[in-house]
Amino acid sequence: MSTTESDALAGALEALVLRVPGVTTLYRSGSAVGAVTATVVSALRSSSSKGDRLVLVGESGEGRAVTVTIGIDADSAAEVCRAVHDAIADHLRGLGLVSGGIEVTVAQVVQ
Amino acid sequence: MTRDDELPPELRRLGLEPDDLDGHTIEELSDYLDADRTPADPSIEGSPGCQLALQAMRRLRALSHSLMDADVAATPAPDEGWIGRILEGIALDARAGRRIPLDHADPTADLAITEGAVRGLIRAAETDVEGTIIGRCRLTGDLTAPGAPVTISVDASVLWGENLPGMAERLRAAILRRVTAHTDLTVEAIDITVYDIHRLSRAGEEDRT
């Protein structure tokens, strides 16, 4: 998968994740473990700019590896997390891509 | 680990390291709230830790407006450092910490909630028990092992005149309800330590002492 294709997929996944009910924020993946962050996209906005993706798309031995970190406002973080995973898995499947691992982390629950 | 004597004074006092809030301090976040979060600071808005801390600080501020620091001669004087300890707890709890796994039928799914997010929702249980402020909470146990028993320990400041066992039971129930709703953790115990008692002024209510 080329860099352009990866970027396009990451952009599509950002928009997809932000449409999952309960997701309010998309954080830069890696920020949940302490990296300094510079960009955030809320559900009020459509997507980050090209080249500044918050969803990480990579290659694993088996297929596409996707990493997402989210903030949520819902009754169950676990259910939203599962819904995000399933939405990503469905999207990859729809594109004929093999999932090489989907990592979803809830970093904030709005209270 | 940064040596304590290498930290700026405000971080030493709070027992913090700069990375706890993605390089920001609790004082910076307080100023940011004062400015009504304008202009927007991407490094704060993009930090889950800062967002968790801001969320808790907003609740503390809302309650602080009702806290009485006068006309309390007949009651035990609140410790002047209690707000500092609460802020310290907020900042420390905002750290991402460990990834706590969430179940999924697909064994290849890697789903989790951060320890910081869980501490944030535990802290929010204070809104379910009027006048209660959580100073700090800790999760003990192997959080990364699904099903492993976990103990939650919470320090709380409570309302003057409150029946402490009753308050503790309500707070314990509120915490368990939130943790059960949002995570797959197996909560073995919730320990609550009351470290301060404060007074609250409700609109239209006279001083009760």
PDB file of N, CA, C and O in Angstrom, chain A residues 60-100:
ATOM      1  N   SER A  60       0.826  -4.898   8.739  1.00  0.00           N
ATOM      2  CA  SER A  60       1.336  -5.955   9.609  1.00  0.00           C
ATOM      3  C   SER A  60       1.580  -7.160   8.712  1.00  0.00           C
ATOM      4  O   SER A  60       1.324  -7.102   7.509  1.00  0.00           O
ATOM      5  N   GLY A  61       2.060  -8.211   9.281  1.00  0.00           N
ATOM      6  CA  GLY A  61       2.344  -9.387   8.473  1.00  0.00           C
ATOM      7  C   GLY A  61       1.115  -9.926   7.762  1.00  0.00           C
ATOM      8  O   GLY A  61       1.205 -10.523   6.702  1.00  0.00           O
ATOM      9  N   GLU A  62      -0.061  -9.671   8.372  1.00  0.00           N
ATOM     10  CA  GLU A  62      -1.284 -10.259   7.844  1.00  0.00           C
ATOM     11  C   GLU A  62      -2.130  -9.290   7.028  1.00  0.00           C
ATOM     12  O   GLU A  62      -3.001  -9.698   6.269  1.00  0.00           O
ATOM     13  N   GLY A  63      -1.940  -8.009   7.225  1.00  0.00           N
ATOM     14  CA  GLY A  63      -2.780  -7.050   6.513  1.00  0.00           C
ATOM     15  C   GLY A  63      -2.626  -5.652   7.062  1.00  0.00           C
ATOM     16  O   GLY A  63      -1.547  -5.271   7.497  1.00  0.00           O
ATOM     17  N   ARG A  64      -3.725  -4.896   7.061  1.00  0.00           N
ATOM     18  CA  ARG A  64      -3.691  -3.513   7.507  1.00  0.00           C
ATOM     19  C   ARG A  64      -3.851  -3.428   9.017  1.00  0.00           C
ATOM     20  O   ARG A  64      -4.821  -3.959   9.568  1.00  0.00           O
ATOM     21  N   ALA A  65      -2.945  -2.747   9.657  1.00  0.00           N
ATOM     22  CA  ALA A  65      -3.043  -2.517  11.097  1.00  0.00           C
ATOM     23  C   ALA A  65      -3.551  -1.097  11.313  1.00  0.00           C
ATOM     24  O   ALA A  65      -3.027  -0.146  10.732  1.00  0.00           O
ATOM     25  N   VAL A  66      -4.575  -0.950  12.138  1.00  0.00           N
ATOM     26  CA  VAL A  66      -5.182   0.360  12.383  1.00  0.00           C
ATOM     27  C   VAL A  66      -5.142   0.660  13.878  1.00  0.00           C
ATOM     28  O   VAL A  66      -5.458  -0.204  14.703  1.00  0.00           O
ATOM     29  N   THR A  67      -4.745   1.883  14.224  1.00  0.00           N
ATOM     30  CA  THR A  67      -4.675   2.304  15.626  1.00  0.00           C
ATOM     31  C   THR A  67      -5.454   3.601  15.804  1.00  0.00           C
ATOM     32  O   THR A  67      -5.230   4.566  15.076  1.00  0.00           O
ATOM     33  N   VAL A  68      -6.373   3.585  16.771  1.00  0.00           N
ATOM     34  CA  VAL A  68      -7.267   4.723  16.991  1.00  0.00           C
ATOM     35  C   VAL A  68      -7.348   5.029  18.486  1.00  0.00           C
ATOM     36  O   VAL A  68      -7.426   4.111  19.301  1.00  0.00           O
ATOM     37  N   THR A  69      -7.350   6.322  18.835  1.00  0.00           N
ATOM     38  CA  THR A  69      -7.550   6.742  20.225  1.00  0.00           C
ATOM     39  C   THR A  69      -8.699   7.744  20.256  1.00  0.00           C
ATOM     40  O   THR A  69      -8.681   8.729  19.518  1.00  0.00           O
ATOM     41  N   ILE A  70      -9.685   7.479  21.113  1.00  0.00           N
ATOM     42  CA  ILE A  70     -10.909   8.280  21.077  1.00  0.00           C
ATOM     43  C   ILE A  70     -11.292   8.827  22.453  1.00  0.00           C
ATOM     44  O   ILE A  70     -10.896   8.308  23.484  1.00  0.00           O
ATOM     45  N   GLY A  71     -12.106   9.891  22.422  1.00  0.00           N
ATOM     46  CA  GLY A  71     -12.828  10.352  23.594  1.00  0.00           C
ATOM     47  C   GLY A  71     -14.293  10.078  23.330  1.00  0.00           C
ATOM     48  O   GLY A  71     -14.742  10.147  22.176  1.00  0.00           O
ATOM     49  N   ILE A  72     -15.032   9.735  24.380  1.00  0.00           N
ATOM     50  CA  ILE A  72     -16.427   9.351  24.155  1.00  0.00           C
ATOM     51  C   ILE A  72     -17.358  10.052  25.137  1.00  0.00           C
ATOM     52  O   ILE A  72     -16.948  10.484  26.207  1.00  0.00           O
ATOM     53  N   ASP A  73     -18.616  10.147  24.743  1.00  0.00           N
ATOM     54  CA  ASP A  73     -19.672  10.636  25.633  1.00  0.00           C
ATOM     55  C   ASP A  73     -20.852   9.694  25.424  1.00  0.00           C
ATOM     56  O   ASP A  73     -21.631   9.858  24.484  1.00  0.00           O
ATOM     57  N   ALA A  74     -20.932   8.690  26.268  1.00  0.00           N
ATOM     58  CA  ALA A  74     -21.948   7.649  26.097  1.00  0.00           C
ATOM     59  C   ALA A  74     -22.114   6.906  27.411  1.00  0.00           C
ATOM     60  O   ALA A  74     -21.348   7.123  28.356  1.00  0.00           O
ATOM     61  N   ASP A  75     -23.089   6.018  27.450  1.00  0.00           N
ATOM     62  CA  ASP A  75     -23.352   5.267  28.678  1.00  0.00           C
ATOM     63  C   ASP A  75     -22.348   4.143  28.900  1.00  0.00           C
ATOM     64  O   ASP A  75     -22.218   3.642  30.011  1.00  0.00           O
ATOM     65  N   SER A  76     -21.684   3.724  27.839  1.00  0.00           N
ATOM     66  CA  SER A  76     -20.733   2.619  27.979  1.00  0.00           C
ATOM     67  C   SER A  76     -19.539   2.815  27.058  1.00  0.00           C
ATOM     68  O   SER A  76     -19.674   2.754  25.830  1.00  0.00           O
ATOM     69  N   ALA A  77     -18.389   3.043  27.659  1.00  0.00           N
ATOM     70  CA  ALA A  77     -17.162   3.172  26.864  1.00  0.00           C
ATOM     71  C   ALA A  77     -16.859   1.876  26.132  1.00  0.00           C
ATOM     72  O   ALA A  77     -16.391   1.883  24.994  1.00  0.00           O
ATOM     73  N   ALA A  78     -17.135   0.759  26.796  1.00  0.00           N
ATOM     74  CA  ALA A  78     -16.831  -0.538  26.190  1.00  0.00           C
ATOM     75  C   ALA A  78     -17.656  -0.744  24.914  1.00  0.00           C
ATOM     76  O   ALA A  78     -17.130  -1.201  23.897  1.00  0.00           O
ATOM     77  N   GLU A  79     -18.918  -0.378  24.967  1.00  0.00           N
ATOM     78  CA  GLU A  79     -19.764  -0.579  23.789  1.00  0.00           C
ATOM     79  C   GLU A  79     -19.343   0.325  22.633  1.00  0.00           C
ATOM     80  O   GLU A  79     -19.330  -0.094  21.474  1.00  0.00           O
ATOM     81  N   VAL A  80     -18.998   1.572  22.944  1.00  0.00           N
ATOM     82  CA  VAL A  80     -18.549   2.488  21.890  1.00  0.00           C
ATOM     83  C   VAL A  80     -17.251   1.970  21.280  1.00  0.00           C
ATOM     84  O   VAL A  80     -17.066   1.992  20.062  1.00  0.00           O
ATOM     85  N   CYS A  81     -16.366   1.490  22.126  1.00  0.00           N
ATOM     86  CA  CYS A  81     -15.076   0.968  21.663  1.00  0.00           C
ATOM     87  C   CYS A  81     -15.299  -0.206  20.705  1.00  0.00           C
ATOM     88  O   CYS A  81     -14.665  -0.282  19.646  1.00  0.00           O
ATOM     89  N   ARG A  82     -16.210  -1.087  21.067  1.00  0.00           N
ATOM     90  CA  ARG A  82     -16.509  -2.232  20.202  1.00  0.00           C
ATOM     91  C   ARG A  82     -17.148  -1.770  18.889  1.00  0.00           C
ATOM     92  O   ARG A  82     -16.844  -2.302  17.818  1.00  0.00           O
ATOM     93  N   ALA A  83     -18.010  -0.780  18.981  1.00  0.00           N
ATOM     94  CA  ALA A  83     -18.661  -0.276  17.767  1.00  0.00           C
ATOM     95  C   ALA A  83     -17.636   0.352  16.819  1.00  0.00           C
ATOM     96  O   ALA A  83     -17.734   0.191  15.599  1.00  0.00           O
ATOM     97  N   VAL A  84     -16.658   1.052  17.377  1.00  0.00           N
ATOM     98  CA  VAL A  84     -15.600   1.643  16.544  1.00  0.00           C
ATOM     99  C   VAL A  84     -14.800   0.536  15.868  1.00  0.00           C
ATOM    100  O   VAL A  84     -14.516   0.599  14.667  1.00  0.00           O
ATOM    101  N   HIS A  85     -14.450  -0.465  16.637  1.00  0.00           N
ATOM    102  CA  HIS A  85     -13.709  -1.594  16.060  1.00  0.00           C
ATOM    103  C   HIS A  85     -14.490  -2.221  14.910  1.00  0.00           C
ATOM    104  O   HIS A  85     -13.948  -2.465  13.825  1.00  0.00           O
ATOM    105  N   ASP A  86     -15.760  -2.480  15.148  1.00  0.00           N
ATOM    106  CA  ASP A  86     -16.572  -3.172  14.142  1.00  0.00           C
ATOM    107  C   ASP A  86     -16.750  -2.312  12.886  1.00  0.00           C
ATOM    108  O   ASP A  86     -16.759  -2.840  11.766  1.00  0.00           O
ATOM    109  N   ALA A  87     -16.885  -1.001  13.087  1.00  0.00           N
ATOM    110  CA  ALA A  87     -17.026  -0.109  11.931  1.00  0.00           C
ATOM    111  C   ALA A  87     -15.758  -0.135  11.078  1.00  0.00           C
ATOM    112  O   ALA A  87     -15.826  -0.173   9.843  1.00  0.00           O
ATOM    113  N   ILE A  88     -14.612  -0.133  11.739  1.00  0.00           N
ATOM    114  CA  ILE A  88     -13.342  -0.177  11.002  1.00  0.00           C
ATOM    115  C   ILE A  88     -13.194  -1.526  10.285  1.00  0.00           C
ATOM    116  O   ILE A  88     -12.801  -1.588   9.110  1.00  0.00           O
ATOM    117  N   ALA A  89     -13.516  -2.591  11.006  1.00  0.00           N
ATOM    118  CA  ALA A  89     -13.397  -3.933  10.409  1.00  0.00           C
ATOM    119  C   ALA A  89     -14.300  -4.053   9.184  1.00  0.00           C
ATOM    120  O   ALA A  89     -13.883  -4.593   8.144  1.00  0.00           O
ATOM    121  N   ASP A  90     -15.522  -3.546   9.303  1.00  0.00           N
ATOM    122  CA  ASP A  90     -16.458  -3.601   8.172  1.00  0.00           C
ATOM    123  C   ASP A  90     -15.928  -2.794   6.989  1.00  0.00           C
ATOM    124  O   ASP A  90     -16.056  -3.200   5.827  1.00  0.00           O
ATOM    125  N   HIS A  91     -15.356  -1.639   7.300  1.00  0.00           N
ATOM    126  CA  HIS A  91     -14.833  -0.783   6.233  1.00  0.00           C
ATOM    127  C   HIS A  91     -13.688  -1.481   5.493  1.00  0.00           C
ATOM    128  O   HIS A  91     -13.653  -1.474   4.252  1.00  0.00           O
ATOM    129  N   LEU A  92     -12.788  -2.069   6.241  1.00  0.00           N
ATOM    130  CA  LEU A  92     -11.664  -2.776   5.605  1.00  0.00           C
ATOM    131  C   LEU A  92     -12.182  -3.927   4.754  1.00  0.00           C
ATOM    132  O   LEU A  92     -11.726  -4.144   3.627  1.00  0.00           O
ATOM    133  N   ARG A  93     -13.138  -4.646   5.324  1.00  0.00           N
ATOM    134  CA  ARG A  93     -13.710  -5.780   4.603  1.00  0.00           C
ATOM    135  C   ARG A  93     -14.373  -5.311   3.308  1.00  0.00           C
ATOM    136  O   ARG A  93     -14.238  -5.941   2.262  1.00  0.00           O
ATOM    137  N   GLY A  94     -15.074  -4.183   3.390  1.00  0.00           N
ATOM    138  CA  GLY A  94     -15.745  -3.645   2.215  1.00  0.00           C
ATOM    139  C   GLY A  94     -14.782  -3.244   1.108  1.00  0.00           C
ATOM    140  O   GLY A  94     -15.136  -3.244  -0.072  1.00  0.00           O
ATOM    141  N   LEU A  95     -13.563  -2.904   1.506  1.00  0.00           N
ATOM    142  CA  LEU A  95     -12.540  -2.534   0.525  1.00  0.00           C
ATOM    143  C   LEU A  95     -11.744  -3.746   0.050  1.00  0.00           C
ATOM    144  O   LEU A  95     -10.807  -3.615  -0.744  1.00  0.00           O
ATOM    145  N   GLY A  96     -12.108  -4.910   0.611  1.00  0.00           N
ATOM    146  CA  GLY A  96     -11.377  -6.117   0.233  1.00  0.00           C
ATOM    147  C   GLY A  96     -10.020  -6.216   0.900  1.00  0.00           C
ATOM    148  O   GLY A  96      -9.141  -6.953   0.429  1.00  0.00           O
ATOM    149  N   LEU A  97      -9.853  -5.480   1.992  1.00  0.00           N
ATOM    150  CA  LEU A  97      -8.573  -5.491   2.701  1.00  0.00           C
ATOM    151  C   LEU A  97      -8.624  -6.449   3.885  1.00  0.00           C
ATOM    152  O   LEU A  97      -9.667  -6.616   4.524  1.00  0.00           O
ATOM    153  N   VAL A  98      -7.499  -7.049   4.180  1.00  0.00           N
ATOM    154  CA  VAL A  98      -7.401  -7.949   5.324  1.00  0.00           C
ATOM    155  C   VAL A  98      -6.976  -7.145   6.550  1.00  0.00           C
ATOM    156  O   VAL A  98      -6.069  -6.319   6.479  1.00  0.00           O
ATOM    157  N   SER A  99      -7.659  -7.380   7.662  1.00  0.00           N
ATOM    158  CA  SER A  99      -7.275  -6.696   8.894  1.00  0.00           C
ATOM    159  C   SER A  99      -6.058  -7.370   9.513  1.00  0.00           C
ATOM    160  O   SER A  99      -6.049  -8.581   9.738  1.00  0.00           O
ATOM    161  N   GLY A 100      -5.062  -6.559   9.798  1.00  0.00           N
ATOM    162  CA  GLY A 100      -3.866  -7.074  10.464  1.00  0.00           C
ATOM    163  C   GLY A 100      -3.836  -6.670  11.926  1.00  0.00           C
ATOM    164  O   GLY A 100      -2.800  -6.695  12.570  1.00  0.00           O
TER     165      GLY A 100
END
